[in-house]
Each structure stands twice: as C-alpha cells, then as structure tokens.
Amino acid sequence: MIQITIIGSGNVAQHLIKAFDTSKTVEIKQVFSRNKEAVAHLVDYEKIISDYSELQTADLHIIAVSDNAITEVSEQLPFNNQFVVHTSGTSPIDVLDEKNRRGVFYPLQTFSKNKNIDFSIIPFCLEAENTADFKLLESVAKSVSTAVYSINSEQRKALHVAAVFVNNFTNHLYQIGQEICEENQVPFSILRPLIQETADKINTLDPTEAQTGPAKREDSKTINAHLDFLQNENKKKIYKILTQSIQDNGKKL
C-alpha cells in the first residue's frame, strides 16, 4: 500500500480523503488539521494530528491548503528529502520548500463540501522533479481517476485561467440570470434545461460552433432591447463586454 499524509482540512483535502478511502492501493497514514473535528467524520480520529512535530514520514505528503499558505506550511514540515506536493492550480512547483522533493497533484475540478464528486473522471495534472517521484504520483492518481496528465507549471497556470473562465465566471453568470429571474417573479428552474443543453453541446461541438444568440447573429435590435431592459449598471456592463467579445471573435473567423 502507498501511504500518504494529507495536510489540510478544507474542500480539496476532504474530497481527497473521501476518494482515497475507496482506493485499494492507497492508505491514508495521517491527516493534519488545526481543527480535528473538521475531518473527524472522514478518517479515524487517531490518524488526525494538529501539531507539525507529530507528522511522520510517508510515501507522499499532500499539502491541500490555500495558495498563500503553501510555502509556510512546507517550511514547517519536520523532515527532509521526503516527497511533498501541493494541490494548487496556479502556484508553481517551486513555492514548496526545497528541503524536500517537490511535486504537484492538481485535481482540476470545482469542490463544494456538500456536493459529492465522481473522482474517476476528474483530470489530475501531475508534476514532479524526478521520474521515480512522478511514477509514484501517477500511481496515486490512477488509484482514483482514469484521467491523469503530465502538466508542467506554466501549462497548469494556463489551465487554471481557462478553468476560471469556464467555471467561476460561468457560475457567476448563472447567479446573474437567477437574480434577473427573481426580480421579475420567474422561476430560475425554467432555465435549467437550457443550461444543461449548453453544457452538453461541448461534448460534441467545438465552443465556436456551439455559439448562438443575438451577439452571434449581430441582432442589434434585440441587443439594444436587452440593454434598455437592464437597469443594473454592472449587469449592463457585463452584457456589453460579452456581446462585444462574441462579435469580435466572429470577425476573426
């Protein structure tokens, strides 16, 4: 069994604990959490520690904390020349303290504590400083997922930016749509089939081919009517920016 230690107790850490609990080749040796109760429902209590001095060496140590805490946490690890990785999409591999062998174990997915995730389809983007460590990381990833990639720090940064566009920004647009519906006494649920069909199209069509709507059609009458309808200046600004971006993209074709 590959023994791993998870350092952190947030969304990513908790989902990784759940995923590894189903693995037949990976065993969680320890979980570091300042608040033991945060992960007590996921792992045996005796495996949870809250003091760095209690950390034991394992085959792999996964730091699953916020980006701005990665360096500080890695510096406090009480051992040298062990394999330590972080789970950040945007932080380079060298934010980790060089006293240990370094790597990246980045699951490209959005995580919410109360939403279960099917890890078997989650892409894992891996990076390591040597071949042996990469192979270990690959084995760990493949124990829970069928989508495993070798991605360097610059490529991962690009992926993370792209992910913000297709996930975070898209979800914010859902929120705006929900607000518009609620302000006009229309159930947001009416839009759910449209949202689902838009997402499903990407499985068979290139995004450029899937684009529809008044901006794509250069339908200025509808666009102006929408802008007249929108009273919120921030929503109006977003509508204009996205409309212009779609139209500019069309001119490049």
Short mmCIF file of C-alpha atoms in Angstrom, two decimals:
data_model
loop_
_atom_site.label_atom_id
_atom_site.label_comp_id
_atom_site.label_asym_id
_atom_site.label_seq_id
_atom_site.Cartn_x
_atom_site.Cartn_y
_atom_site.Cartn_z
CA MET A 1 0.00 0.00 0.00
CA ILE A 2 1.14 3.55 -0.79
CA GLN A 3 1.00 5.56 2.41
CA ILE A 4 0.02 9.22 2.14
CA THR A 5 -0.42 12.10 4.53
CA ILE A 6 -2.85 14.92 3.80
CA ILE A 7 -2.07 18.32 5.27
CA GLY A 8 -5.19 20.48 5.34
CA SER A 9 -8.90 20.16 6.09
CA GLY A 10 -10.67 22.32 3.51
CA ASN A 11 -12.76 21.35 0.48
CA VAL A 12 -9.96 19.76 -1.54
CA ALA A 13 -8.50 17.91 1.45
CA GLN A 14 -11.86 16.49 2.48
CA HIS A 15 -12.71 15.31 -1.04
CA LEU A 16 -9.28 13.68 -1.38
CA ILE A 17 -9.80 11.86 1.91
CA LYS A 18 -13.12 10.50 0.61
CA ALA A 19 -11.56 9.47 -2.69
CA PHE A 20 -8.57 7.68 -1.17
CA ASP A 21 -10.85 5.89 1.26
CA THR A 22 -12.18 3.92 -1.75
CA SER A 23 -8.72 3.14 -3.15
CA LYS A 24 -7.31 -0.38 -2.92
CA THR A 25 -3.69 0.76 -3.31
CA VAL A 26 -3.51 3.94 -1.24
CA GLU A 27 -3.75 4.24 2.53
CA ILE A 28 -4.11 7.48 4.48
CA LYS A 29 -1.45 7.45 7.21
CA GLN A 30 -2.16 10.85 8.78
CA VAL A 31 -4.28 13.94 8.30
CA PHE A 32 -3.01 17.27 9.64
CA SER A 33 -5.81 19.65 10.68
CA ARG A 34 -5.73 22.57 13.11
CA ASN A 35 -9.34 21.69 13.90
CA LYS A 36 -9.54 17.92 14.34
CA GLU A 37 -13.33 17.96 14.29
CA ALA A 38 -13.31 19.27 10.72
CA VAL A 39 -12.23 15.86 9.40
CA ALA A 40 -13.23 13.56 12.28
CA HIS A 41 -16.23 12.31 10.26
CA LEU A 42 -13.94 11.20 7.43
CA VAL A 43 -10.95 9.48 8.99
CA ASP A 44 -10.09 7.56 12.17
CA TYR A 45 -9.54 10.06 14.96
CA GLU A 46 -6.17 8.60 15.94
CA LYS A 47 -4.85 9.45 12.48
CA ILE A 48 -5.66 13.16 12.88
CA ILE A 49 -2.91 15.41 14.21
CA SER A 50 -2.72 19.15 14.84
CA ASP A 51 0.96 19.65 15.60
CA TYR A 52 3.69 19.57 12.94
CA SER A 53 6.02 17.74 15.31
CA GLU A 54 3.63 14.76 15.17
CA LEU A 55 4.00 14.38 11.41
CA GLN A 56 5.55 11.08 10.38
CA THR A 57 7.16 10.35 7.03
CA ALA A 58 5.04 8.70 4.35
CA ASP A 59 5.43 7.80 0.69
CA LEU A 60 3.64 11.03 -0.26
CA HIS A 61 2.70 14.18 1.63
CA ILE A 62 -0.10 16.23 0.04
CA ILE A 63 -0.40 19.87 1.09
CA ALA A 64 -4.02 20.87 0.40
CA VAL A 65 -4.20 24.43 1.74
CA SER A 66 -4.80 27.89 0.28
CA ASP A 67 -2.20 29.10 -2.21
CA ASN A 68 -0.80 31.78 0.08
CA ALA A 69 -0.16 29.22 2.84
CA ILE A 70 1.69 26.57 0.79
CA THR A 71 5.20 27.92 1.30
CA GLU A 72 4.77 28.47 5.04
CA VAL A 73 3.32 25.01 5.56
CA SER A 74 6.07 23.32 3.52
CA GLU A 75 8.72 25.14 5.56
CA GLN A 76 7.26 23.79 8.82
CA LEU A 77 7.39 20.13 7.82
CA PRO A 78 9.73 18.37 10.32
CA PHE A 79 11.62 16.24 7.79
CA ASN A 80 13.93 16.45 4.76
CA ASN A 81 14.23 14.65 1.43
CA GLN A 82 10.63 13.38 1.51
CA PHE A 83 8.17 13.66 -1.37
CA VAL A 84 5.90 16.68 -0.83
CA VAL A 85 3.30 18.03 -3.29
CA HIS A 86 0.70 20.79 -3.35
CA THR A 87 -2.75 20.79 -4.99
CA SER A 88 -2.80 24.34 -6.39
CA GLY A 89 -3.78 25.09 -9.97
CA THR A 90 -1.82 28.32 -10.22
CA SER A 91 1.17 28.05 -7.83
CA PRO A 92 4.42 26.79 -9.41
CA ILE A 93 6.21 23.75 -8.07
CA ASP A 94 8.99 25.87 -6.53
CA VAL A 95 6.72 27.51 -3.93
CA LEU A 96 7.42 24.35 -1.93
CA ASP A 97 10.45 24.38 0.36
CA GLU A 98 13.39 22.78 -1.44
CA LYS A 99 14.43 20.78 1.64
CA ASN A 100 12.06 18.09 0.33
CA ARG A 101 11.47 16.53 -3.10
CA ARG A 102 8.73 18.55 -4.74
CA GLY A 103 5.73 17.93 -6.93
CA VAL A 104 2.18 18.97 -7.84
CA PHE A 105 -1.01 16.91 -7.52
CA TYR A 106 -3.71 19.14 -9.02
CA PRO A 107 -7.27 17.80 -9.39
CA LEU A 108 -8.94 20.03 -11.98
CA GLN A 109 -12.44 20.33 -10.56
CA THR A 110 -14.64 22.63 -8.51
CA PHE A 111 -15.18 21.35 -4.98
CA SER A 112 -18.03 22.10 -2.57
CA LYS A 113 -18.21 20.39 0.81
CA ASN A 114 -21.79 19.21 0.46
CA LYS A 115 -21.53 18.00 -3.16
CA ASN A 116 -20.21 14.51 -3.82
CA ILE A 117 -17.72 14.14 -6.68
CA ASP A 118 -17.06 11.23 -9.04
CA PHE A 119 -13.27 11.17 -8.88
CA SER A 120 -12.99 8.54 -11.61
CA ILE A 121 -13.46 11.22 -14.29
CA ILE A 122 -11.59 14.10 -12.65
CA PRO A 123 -8.42 15.11 -14.52
CA PHE A 124 -5.31 15.02 -12.34
CA CYS A 125 -2.47 17.27 -13.52
CA LEU A 126 0.84 15.98 -12.20
CA GLU A 127 4.36 17.37 -11.94
CA ALA A 128 7.48 16.10 -10.18
CA GLU A 129 11.20 16.85 -10.17
CA ASN A 130 12.30 13.31 -10.98
CA THR A 131 10.94 10.26 -12.81
CA ALA A 132 10.61 8.00 -9.77
CA ASP A 133 8.51 10.55 -7.87
CA PHE A 134 6.36 11.17 -10.94
CA LYS A 135 5.64 7.45 -11.27
CA LEU A 136 4.58 7.30 -7.63
CA LEU A 137 2.34 10.34 -8.10
CA GLU A 138 0.89 8.72 -11.24
CA SER A 139 0.10 5.54 -9.32
CA VAL A 140 -1.68 7.52 -6.61
CA ALA A 141 -3.73 9.47 -9.16
CA LYS A 142 -4.64 6.36 -11.15
CA SER A 143 -5.87 4.69 -7.98
CA VAL A 144 -8.85 7.08 -8.01
CA SER A 145 -9.06 8.51 -11.55
CA THR A 146 -8.85 7.43 -15.19
CA ALA A 147 -7.78 10.90 -16.38
CA VAL A 148 -4.14 11.54 -15.47
CA TYR A 149 -1.87 14.05 -17.23
CA SER A 150 1.73 15.23 -17.06
CA ILE A 151 1.40 19.03 -16.91
CA ASN A 152 4.19 21.49 -16.12
CA SER A 153 3.75 24.64 -14.03
CA GLU A 154 3.19 27.00 -16.99
CA GLN A 155 0.67 24.68 -18.62
CA ARG A 156 -1.13 24.29 -15.29
CA LYS A 157 -1.34 28.06 -14.90
CA ALA A 158 -2.93 28.28 -18.35
CA LEU A 159 -5.39 25.52 -17.44
CA HIS A 160 -6.31 27.30 -14.22
CA VAL A 161 -7.01 30.57 -16.05
CA ALA A 162 -9.12 28.67 -18.60
CA ALA A 163 -10.94 26.93 -15.74
CA VAL A 164 -11.82 30.27 -14.15
CA PHE A 165 -13.48 31.31 -17.41
CA VAL A 166 -15.46 28.10 -17.96
CA ASN A 167 -16.35 27.51 -14.31
CA ASN A 168 -16.15 30.50 -11.97
CA PHE A 169 -17.21 33.14 -14.48
CA THR A 170 -19.91 30.89 -15.92
CA ASN A 171 -21.32 30.23 -12.46
CA HIS A 172 -21.37 33.97 -11.79
CA LEU A 173 -23.43 34.38 -14.96
CA TYR A 174 -25.84 31.76 -13.59
CA GLN A 175 -26.14 33.92 -10.48
CA ILE A 176 -26.92 37.00 -12.58
CA GLY A 177 -29.53 35.01 -14.50
CA GLN A 178 -31.08 33.87 -11.23
CA GLU A 179 -31.23 37.45 -9.93
CA ILE A 180 -32.94 38.65 -13.12
CA CYS A 181 -35.49 35.84 -12.83
CA GLU A 182 -36.20 36.51 -9.15
CA GLU A 183 -36.53 40.26 -9.74
CA ASN A 184 -39.23 39.50 -12.31
CA GLN A 185 -41.04 36.70 -10.44
CA VAL A 186 -39.91 33.99 -12.86
CA PRO A 187 -38.66 30.59 -11.56
CA PHE A 188 -34.95 30.16 -12.27
CA SER A 189 -35.66 26.43 -12.77
CA ILE A 190 -37.11 27.27 -16.19
CA LEU A 191 -33.54 27.94 -17.35
CA ARG A 192 -32.07 24.65 -16.11
CA PRO A 193 -32.76 22.63 -19.32
CA LEU A 194 -31.10 25.40 -21.36
CA ILE A 195 -28.08 25.42 -19.05
CA GLN A 196 -27.81 21.64 -19.32
CA GLU A 197 -28.11 21.62 -23.12
CA THR A 198 -25.45 24.35 -23.39
CA ALA A 199 -23.06 22.24 -21.30
CA ASP A 200 -23.93 19.02 -23.18
CA LYS A 201 -23.13 20.61 -26.56
CA ILE A 202 -19.46 20.83 -25.65
CA ASN A 203 -19.29 17.03 -25.71
CA THR A 204 -19.94 17.02 -29.46
CA LEU A 205 -19.26 20.54 -30.74
CA ASP A 206 -16.39 23.00 -30.61
CA PRO A 207 -17.43 26.05 -28.49
CA THR A 208 -17.14 28.28 -31.56
CA GLU A 209 -19.59 26.05 -33.44
CA ALA A 210 -21.98 25.91 -30.48
CA GLN A 211 -22.25 29.70 -30.09
CA THR A 212 -25.73 31.11 -30.72
CA GLY A 213 -27.67 34.19 -29.66
CA PRO A 214 -28.19 37.83 -30.65
CA ALA A 215 -24.48 38.75 -30.45
CA LYS A 216 -23.56 35.91 -32.81
CA ARG A 217 -26.37 36.97 -35.20
CA GLU A 218 -25.42 40.67 -34.98
CA ASP A 219 -29.05 41.25 -33.91
CA SER A 220 -28.70 44.87 -32.80
CA LYS A 221 -32.45 45.32 -32.23
CA THR A 222 -32.56 42.53 -29.62
CA ILE A 223 -29.26 43.59 -28.07
CA ASN A 224 -30.49 47.18 -27.61
CA ALA A 225 -33.77 45.93 -26.17
CA HIS A 226 -31.87 43.85 -23.62
CA LEU A 227 -29.66 46.78 -22.68
CA ASP A 228 -32.74 49.00 -22.24
CA PHE A 229 -34.28 46.36 -20.00
CA LEU A 230 -31.23 46.04 -17.73
CA GLN A 231 -31.34 48.71 -15.04
CA ASN A 232 -28.33 47.48 -13.08
CA GLU A 233 -25.22 49.16 -14.49
CA ASN A 234 -22.91 46.28 -13.58
CA LYS A 235 -25.12 43.74 -15.38
CA LYS A 236 -25.37 46.11 -18.35
CA LYS A 237 -21.58 46.45 -18.48
CA ILE A 238 -21.11 42.66 -18.39
CA TYR A 239 -23.69 42.23 -21.15
CA LYS A 240 -21.87 44.77 -23.35
CA ILE A 241 -18.42 43.26 -22.75
CA LEU A 242 -19.55 39.71 -23.54
CA THR A 243 -21.55 40.83 -26.57
CA GLN A 244 -18.55 42.69 -27.96
CA SER A 245 -16.25 39.73 -27.27
CA ILE A 246 -18.56 37.34 -29.15
CA GLN A 247 -18.83 39.74 -32.08
CA ASP A 248 -15.07 40.37 -32.18
CA ASN A 249 -14.44 36.61 -32.13
CA GLY A 250 -16.79 36.18 -35.07
CA LYS A 251 -14.81 38.70 -37.10
CA LYS A 252 -11.65 36.63 -36.65
CA LEU A 253 -13.18 33.58 -38.31
#
